[in-house]
Tab-separated table of C-alpha atoms and ligand atoms in Angstrom:
chain	number	residue	atom	x	y	z
A	1	MET	CA	18.599	-26.291	8.829
A	2	THR	CA	16.548	-23.987	11.074
A	3	ALA	CA	12.727	-24.067	11.292
A	4	THR	CA	11.860	-20.336	11.502
A	5	VAL	CA	13.908	-17.180	10.951
A	6	ARG	CA	12.559	-13.671	11.699
A	7	VAL	CA	14.432	-10.653	10.402
A	8	LEU	CA	13.992	-6.875	10.449
A	9	ALA	CA	14.421	-4.954	7.180
A	10	PRO	CA	15.123	-1.259	7.906
A	11	ALA	CA	14.228	1.631	5.607
A	12	LYS	CA	16.898	4.064	4.392
A	13	ILE	CA	17.079	7.779	3.745
A	14	ASN	CA	19.491	9.538	1.397
A	15	LEU	CA	21.772	11.996	3.153
A	16	HIS	CA	23.242	12.758	-0.281
A	17	LEU	CA	22.060	11.827	-3.781
A	18	GLU	CA	24.141	13.326	-6.561
A	19	VAL	CA	23.481	12.420	-10.177
A	20	LEU	CA	26.848	12.469	-11.944
A	21	GLY	CA	26.032	11.286	-15.438
A	22	ILE	CA	24.649	8.554	-17.617
A	23	ARG	CA	26.261	5.126	-17.994
A	24	ALA	CA	26.668	2.880	-21.018
A	25	ASP	CA	23.975	0.569	-19.550
A	26	GLY	CA	21.464	3.471	-19.451
A	27	PHE	CA	21.478	3.738	-15.645
A	28	HIS	CA	22.640	6.899	-13.893
A	29	GLU	CA	26.079	7.147	-12.350
A	30	LEU	CA	25.492	8.230	-8.741
A	31	ALA	CA	27.375	9.431	-5.681
A	32	MET	CA	25.260	8.849	-2.574
A	33	VAL	CA	25.360	8.548	1.180
A	34	MET	CA	22.650	6.232	2.416
A	35	GLN	CA	21.597	5.917	6.040
A	36	SER	CA	19.487	3.143	7.619
A	37	ILE	CA	16.722	4.254	9.988
A	38	ASP	CA	14.861	2.275	12.631
A	39	LEU	CA	11.549	2.114	10.734
A	40	ALA	CA	11.557	-1.533	9.630
A	41	ASP	CA	9.498	-4.254	7.955
A	42	GLU	CA	9.605	-7.754	9.438
A	43	LEU	CA	9.942	-11.032	7.529
A	44	ILE	CA	9.020	-14.343	9.132
A	45	CYS	CA	10.415	-17.253	7.120
A	46	ASP	CA	9.480	-20.894	7.671
A	47	ASN	CA	11.202	-23.840	6.091
A	48	THR	CA	8.904	-25.985	3.957
A	49	ALA	CA	11.344	-28.109	1.902
A	50	ASP	CA	8.615	-28.586	-0.747
A	51	GLY	CA	10.151	-26.614	-3.610
A	52	GLN	CA	7.590	-23.805	-3.175
A	53	ILE	CA	8.231	-20.137	-2.392
A	54	GLN	CA	5.055	-18.755	-0.810
A	55	LEU	CA	4.717	-15.110	0.132
A	56	SER	CA	1.981	-13.465	2.203
A	57	CYS	CA	1.676	-9.910	3.459
A	58	ASP	CA	-0.382	-8.109	6.120
A	59	VAL	CA	-1.289	-5.139	3.878
A	60	GLU	CA	-3.350	-4.921	0.706
A	61	GLY	CA	-2.110	-3.462	-2.565
A	62	LEU	CA	1.265	-5.169	-2.607
A	63	SER	CA	1.915	-7.956	-5.085
A	64	THR	CA	2.871	-11.262	-3.462
A	65	GLY	CA	3.656	-12.845	-6.842
A	66	ASP	CA	6.978	-13.612	-8.502
A	67	ASP	CA	7.490	-9.895	-9.270
A	68	ASN	CA	7.906	-9.069	-5.562
A	69	LEU	CA	11.594	-8.539	-4.717
A	70	ILE	CA	11.248	-11.029	-1.833
A	71	SER	CA	10.155	-13.803	-4.225
A	72	ARG	CA	12.789	-12.784	-6.773
A	73	ALA	CA	15.488	-12.882	-4.079
A	74	ALA	CA	14.320	-16.306	-2.856
A	75	LEU	CA	14.272	-17.735	-6.384
A	76	LEU	CA	17.727	-16.319	-7.190
A	77	LEU	CA	19.239	-17.646	-3.952
A	78	ARG	CA	17.721	-21.078	-4.548
A	79	SER	CA	18.841	-21.256	-8.182
A	80	ARG	CA	22.429	-20.331	-7.164
A	81	SER	CA	22.301	-23.106	-4.511
A	82	GLY	CA	21.371	-25.797	-7.041
A	83	PHE	CA	18.886	-27.344	-4.547
A	84	ASN	CA	15.522	-26.972	-6.281
A	85	GLU	CA	13.684	-28.787	-3.492
A	86	LEU	CA	14.318	-25.905	-1.069
A	87	GLY	CA	11.098	-24.165	-0.088
A	88	ALA	CA	9.930	-21.439	2.242
A	89	SER	CA	6.788	-19.772	3.437
A	90	ILE	CA	7.502	-16.056	3.966
A	91	HIS	CA	5.221	-13.597	5.750
A	92	LEU	CA	5.864	-9.866	5.390
A	93	LYS	CA	4.747	-7.431	8.092
A	94	LYS	CA	4.826	-4.143	6.200
A	95	ARG	CA	5.670	-0.985	8.173
A	96	ILE	CA	7.697	1.026	5.617
A	97	PRO	CA	5.466	3.027	3.255
A	98	ILE	CA	5.374	1.648	-0.305
A	99	GLY	CA	6.702	3.633	-3.289
A	100	ALA	CA	8.190	6.202	-0.946
A	101	GLY	CA	11.893	6.495	-1.800
A	102	LEU	CA	12.782	4.651	1.415
A	103	ALA	CA	13.989	1.407	-0.258
A	104	GLY	CA	11.272	-0.602	1.492
A	105	GLY	CA	11.004	-3.152	-1.343
A	106	SER	CA	14.796	-3.357	-1.702
A	107	SER	CA	15.242	-3.891	2.034
A	108	ASP	CA	12.608	-6.651	2.006
A	109	GLY	CA	14.499	-8.373	-0.834
A	110	ALA	CA	17.806	-8.008	1.039
A	111	ALA	CA	16.132	-9.398	4.170
A	112	ALA	CA	14.912	-12.414	2.203
A	113	LEU	CA	18.491	-13.126	1.045
A	114	VAL	CA	19.839	-12.913	4.613
A	115	ALA	CA	16.982	-14.882	6.201
A	116	LEU	CA	16.891	-17.701	3.635
A	117	ASN	CA	20.700	-17.994	3.627
A	118	THR	CA	20.329	-18.817	7.346
A	119	LEU	CA	17.115	-20.837	7.041
A	120	TRP	CA	18.536	-23.035	4.278
A	121	GLY	CA	22.030	-23.227	5.808
A	122	LEU	CA	23.740	-22.044	2.600
A	123	GLY	CA	26.681	-20.268	4.252
A	124	HIS	CA	27.024	-17.327	1.821
A	125	SER	CA	29.164	-14.420	3.079
A	126	THR	CA	27.742	-10.900	3.344
A	127	GLN	CA	29.792	-9.946	0.256
A	128	SER	CA	28.292	-12.833	-1.713
A	129	LEU	CA	24.746	-11.816	-0.663
A	130	GLU	CA	25.488	-8.203	-1.668
A	131	ALA	CA	26.657	-9.377	-5.096
A	132	MET	CA	23.398	-11.313	-5.565
A	133	ALA	CA	21.443	-8.288	-4.331
A	134	ALA	CA	23.075	-6.121	-7.027
A	135	ASP	CA	21.509	-8.362	-9.695
A	136	LEU	CA	18.048	-7.525	-8.303
A	137	GLY	CA	18.155	-3.769	-7.645
A	138	SER	CA	20.548	-0.831	-7.382
A	139	ASP	CA	19.700	0.001	-3.727
A	140	MET	CA	19.568	-3.593	-2.573
A	141	PRO	CA	23.261	-4.274	-1.752
A	142	PHE	CA	23.289	-1.328	0.673
A	143	CYS	CA	20.254	-2.745	2.461
A	144	VAL	CA	22.070	-5.997	3.357
A	145	SER	CA	24.540	-4.460	5.832
A	146	GLY	CA	23.113	-0.909	5.895
A	147	GLY	CA	24.181	1.637	8.508
A	148	THR	CA	25.938	4.638	6.922
A	149	GLN	CA	27.661	3.953	3.599
A	150	LEU	CA	28.882	5.670	0.465
A	151	CYS	CA	27.140	4.186	-2.592
A	152	PHE	CA	28.596	4.738	-6.056
A	153	GLY	CA	28.064	3.288	-9.538
A	154	ARG	CA	24.313	2.833	-10.005
A	155	GLY	CA	24.137	2.605	-6.192
A	156	GLU	CA	25.536	-0.905	-5.807
A	157	ARG	CA	29.234	-0.021	-5.292
A	158	LEU	CA	29.549	0.287	-1.526
A	159	GLU	CA	32.321	2.003	0.416
A	160	ALA	CA	32.612	2.294	4.165
A	161	CYS	CA	32.512	5.739	5.762
A	162	PRO	CA	33.003	6.720	9.416
A	163	SER	CA	30.130	5.816	11.745
A	164	PRO	CA	28.108	8.865	12.840
A	165	ALA	CA	29.325	10.428	16.096
A	166	SER	CA	25.811	9.837	17.482
A	167	ALA	CA	22.454	8.522	16.273
A	168	MET	CA	20.628	11.558	14.902
A	169	GLY	CA	16.836	11.825	15.052
A	170	VAL	CA	14.597	11.842	11.979
A	171	VAL	CA	11.013	12.959	11.325
A	172	LEU	CA	9.748	11.256	8.205
A	173	VAL	CA	6.665	12.387	6.282
A	174	LYS	CA	4.696	10.927	3.380
A	175	ASP	CA	1.376	11.493	1.647
A	176	PRO	CA	-0.201	7.982	1.705
A	177	THR	CA	-2.055	8.688	-1.567
A	178	VAL	CA	1.046	9.559	-3.608
A	179	SER	CA	3.908	7.440	-4.896
A	180	VAL	CA	6.684	8.329	-7.334
A	181	SER	CA	8.004	5.922	-9.958
A	182	THR	CA	11.802	5.697	-9.756
A	183	PRO	CA	12.261	5.247	-13.548
A	184	TRP	CA	10.058	8.329	-14.102
A	185	ALA	CA	12.137	10.419	-11.648
A	186	TYR	CA	15.420	9.448	-13.313
A	187	GLY	CA	13.878	9.987	-16.760
A	188	GLU	CA	12.786	13.502	-15.767
A	189	CYS	CA	16.234	14.182	-14.346
A	190	ARG	CA	17.867	13.232	-17.639
A	191	ARG	CA	15.353	15.284	-19.653
A	192	GLN	CA	15.788	18.415	-17.523
A	193	LEU	CA	19.405	18.230	-16.369
A	194	GLY	CA	21.025	15.861	-18.875
A	195	GLN	CA	22.833	18.656	-20.706
A	196	ASP	CA	24.800	19.392	-17.505
A	197	TYR	CA	25.766	15.762	-16.736
A	198	LEU	CA	29.449	15.021	-16.248
A	199	VAL	CA	31.125	12.817	-18.849
A	200	GLY	CA	33.918	10.313	-18.265
A	201	GLU	CA	35.381	8.314	-15.409
A	202	GLU	CA	37.890	11.004	-14.426
A	203	ALA	CA	35.124	13.552	-13.800
A	204	PHE	CA	33.049	10.959	-11.883
A	205	GLU	CA	36.013	10.016	-9.683
A	206	GLN	CA	36.635	13.667	-8.776
A	207	ARG	CA	33.083	13.950	-7.434
A	208	ARG	CA	33.389	10.636	-5.546
A	209	GLN	CA	36.593	11.861	-3.910
A	210	ALA	CA	34.933	15.171	-2.993
A	211	LEU	CA	32.179	13.223	-1.219
A	212	ARG	CA	34.592	10.842	0.563
A	213	THR	CA	36.508	13.811	1.958
A	214	ALA	CA	33.555	16.152	2.676
A	215	PRO	CA	33.934	17.528	6.223
A	216	TRP	CA	30.290	16.818	7.117
A	217	ILE	CA	30.762	13.083	6.676
A	218	ASN	CA	33.997	12.735	8.681
A	219	PRO	CA	32.136	11.919	10.887
A	220	LEU	CA	28.450	12.821	10.682
A	221	GLN	CA	27.494	14.941	13.676
A	222	PRO	CA	24.654	17.295	14.641
A	223	ASP	CA	27.068	20.264	15.047
A	224	SER	CA	27.825	20.217	11.304
A	225	PRO	CA	24.778	18.498	9.771
A	226	PRO	CA	24.866	17.189	6.194
A	227	PRO	CA	23.772	19.714	3.531
A	228	LEU	CA	21.321	17.027	2.259
A	229	GLN	CA	21.799	17.445	-1.498
A	230	ASN	CA	19.264	15.416	-3.510
A	231	ASP	CA	19.413	16.087	-7.261
A	232	LEU	CA	16.155	14.175	-7.833
A	233	GLN	CA	14.351	16.598	-5.479
A	234	THR	CA	15.150	19.363	-7.980
A	235	VAL	CA	13.005	17.645	-10.623
A	236	VAL	CA	10.417	15.792	-8.470
A	237	ALA	CA	9.394	18.584	-6.046
A	238	PRO	CA	8.161	21.075	-8.707
A	239	GLN	CA	5.850	18.374	-10.117
A	240	THR	CA	4.698	16.865	-6.796
A	241	PRO	CA	2.648	19.225	-4.573
A	242	SER	CA	2.742	16.851	-1.567
A	243	VAL	CA	6.564	16.976	-1.577
A	244	ARG	CA	6.537	20.775	-1.450
A	245	GLN	CA	3.918	20.687	1.301
A	246	ALA	CA	5.882	18.112	3.329
A	247	LEU	CA	9.128	20.096	2.994
A	248	GLY	CA	7.341	23.306	4.032
A	249	LEU	CA	5.860	21.718	7.184
A	250	LEU	CA	9.139	20.006	8.107
A	251	GLU	CA	10.988	23.326	7.856
A	252	GLN	CA	8.702	24.729	10.539
A	253	LEU	CA	9.548	22.015	13.103
A	254	PRO	CA	11.441	23.381	16.109
A	255	GLY	CA	14.972	22.002	16.338
A	256	GLN	CA	15.206	20.699	12.778
A	257	LEU	CA	18.729	20.904	11.351
A	258	ARG	CA	18.006	20.261	7.651
A	259	VAL	CA	15.132	18.964	5.481
A	260	ALA	CA	15.109	17.062	2.176
A	261	MET	CA	13.295	14.510	0.044
A	262	SER	CA	14.553	10.899	0.250
A	263	GLY	CA	15.575	9.012	-2.909
A	264	SER	CA	13.116	9.563	-5.756
A	265	GLY	CA	10.460	10.636	-3.223
A	266	PRO	CA	7.794	11.430	-2.308
A	267	SER	CA	8.794	10.879	1.342
A	268	CYS	CA	10.641	13.773	2.964
A	269	PHE	CA	12.495	14.050	6.248
A	270	ALA	CA	13.994	16.452	8.764
A	271	LEU	CA	17.153	15.730	10.754
A	272	PHE	CA	17.433	16.411	14.493
A	273	ALA	CA	20.288	16.267	17.000
A	274	ASP	CA	18.806	13.103	18.541
A	275	ARG	CA	15.697	10.951	18.766
A	276	ALA	CA	14.262	12.896	21.737
A	277	ALA	CA	14.341	16.156	19.735
A	278	ALA	CA	12.572	14.436	16.813
A	279	ASP	CA	9.922	12.934	19.144
A	280	GLU	CA	9.290	16.309	20.775
A	281	ALA	CA	8.997	18.231	17.491
A	282	LEU	CA	6.601	15.683	15.998
A	283	ALA	CA	4.442	15.505	19.151
A	284	ALA	CA	4.065	19.311	19.112
A	285	HIS	CA	3.216	19.527	15.392
A	286	ARG	CA	1.512	16.219	14.560
A	287	SER	CA	-1.854	17.935	14.040
A	288	ALA	CA	-0.383	20.056	11.206
A	289	PHE	CA	0.690	16.897	9.337
A	290	VAL	CA	-2.671	15.192	9.988
A	291	ALA	CA	-4.537	18.299	8.727
A	292	ALA	CA	-2.459	18.193	5.523
A	293	GLY	CA	-3.264	14.475	5.014
A	294	LEU	CA	0.359	13.456	5.607
A	295	GLU	CA	1.574	10.463	7.622
A	296	ALA	CA	4.507	11.182	9.929
A	297	TRP	CA	6.954	9.049	11.909
A	298	SER	CA	9.669	9.831	14.400
A	299	CYS	CA	12.719	7.577	14.203
A	300	SER	CA	16.506	7.592	14.408
A	301	PHE	CA	19.645	6.464	12.608
A	302	GLU	CA	20.156	2.695	12.678
A	303	GLY	CA	23.711	1.352	12.788
A	304	GLY	CA	23.182	-1.581	10.416
A	305	GLY	CA	20.947	-3.244	7.838
A	306	VAL	CA	19.048	-6.540	7.995
A	307	LYS	CA	19.209	-8.149	11.442
A	308	LEU	CA	17.555	-10.980	13.339
A	309	ALA	CA	14.325	-9.824	15.009
A	310	PRO	CA	14.506	-9.801	18.819
B	1	C5P	O1	17.871	-0.728	-9.972
B	1	C5P	P1	16.447	-0.364	-9.755
B	1	C5P	O2	15.507	-1.448	-10.168
B	1	C5P	O3	16.166	0.140	-8.391
B	1	C5P	O4	16.186	0.863	-10.723
B	1	C5P	C1	14.883	1.247	-11.102
B	1	C5P	C2	14.973	2.206	-12.273
B	1	C5P	O5	15.496	3.466	-11.825
B	1	C5P	C3	15.901	1.787	-13.389
B	1	C5P	O6	15.234	0.971	-14.308
B	1	C5P	C4	16.285	3.120	-13.994
B	1	C5P	O7	15.240	3.607	-14.819
B	1	C5P	C5	16.361	4.032	-12.790
B	1	C5P	N1	17.726	4.122	-12.230
B	1	C5P	C6	18.692	4.843	-12.895
B	1	C5P	N2	19.949	4.926	-12.380
B	1	C5P	C7	20.250	4.334	-11.200
B	1	C5P	C8	19.281	3.597	-10.500
B	1	C5P	C9	18.021	3.522	-11.052
B	1	C5P	O8	18.453	5.413	-13.969
B	1	C5P	N3	21.496	4.446	-10.719
């Protein structure tokens, strides 16, 4: 067993989020392309071997109890191991905004699975960790190995897609005073768009195949940027002024290729040909975001998910 393991847990953005229909389990059937970005939380895990799972965090306003996905992941991993004496002290350095549609909580939970699998010497494969992750949250399996992936089902059915031709740049924006509840966003989607949902596996599979074979994804490249469809944006933006404001300011950035909301929001992003173009656009326009009360980051595509911290 190892004494300390430090891992990075990257955020994700949605390059495509298509709501196909409603499932028998009440979740939505989705067709998505998720992309890791290099804005990451850090988890520092120490072995305690005292049967306790202790979580601390460097920001206020985040529960460090058993409802946190990190604690839930640790407890699930330990119960599957059968070794109840396993313990860990886990410290979370939070960098990804909370309640933002960036899968920050899901990535932290995925990072806990990866880190404790190493710390406790359990030897689970990536596939086995992804299966456990699916029991904890729809976005969590993607966060384990991350990068660029197609995500179907309720988000947990992963399929490989070609790696992007180059790492595109991203400017990410969020109002720190606003968060959107994911169940609310999906509930609104069903209320407003439910009458147009597709029905049946054959119709779902046609849409999945259309996404797999879409020219913009084979491979992703700045010359033919993704259209950035997000069906949740259609219902969240009209009810969330800060999303409309963020999208409006992002559209004005020089060099932006496309703008959209990520996940269930409220964070929004613009794509750029590369990181330098994103840095330059943000540096020139940062004051506009500050004046609007919005936080902004410049980052780029990340080729994978949870990884050991350098
Ligand atoms: O799986 P996760 O805990 O992230 O989902 C949070 C909530 O979002 C679910 O309880 C559900 O209301 C909604 N959801 C959905 N369809 C999905 C994923 C999430 O309706 N595919």
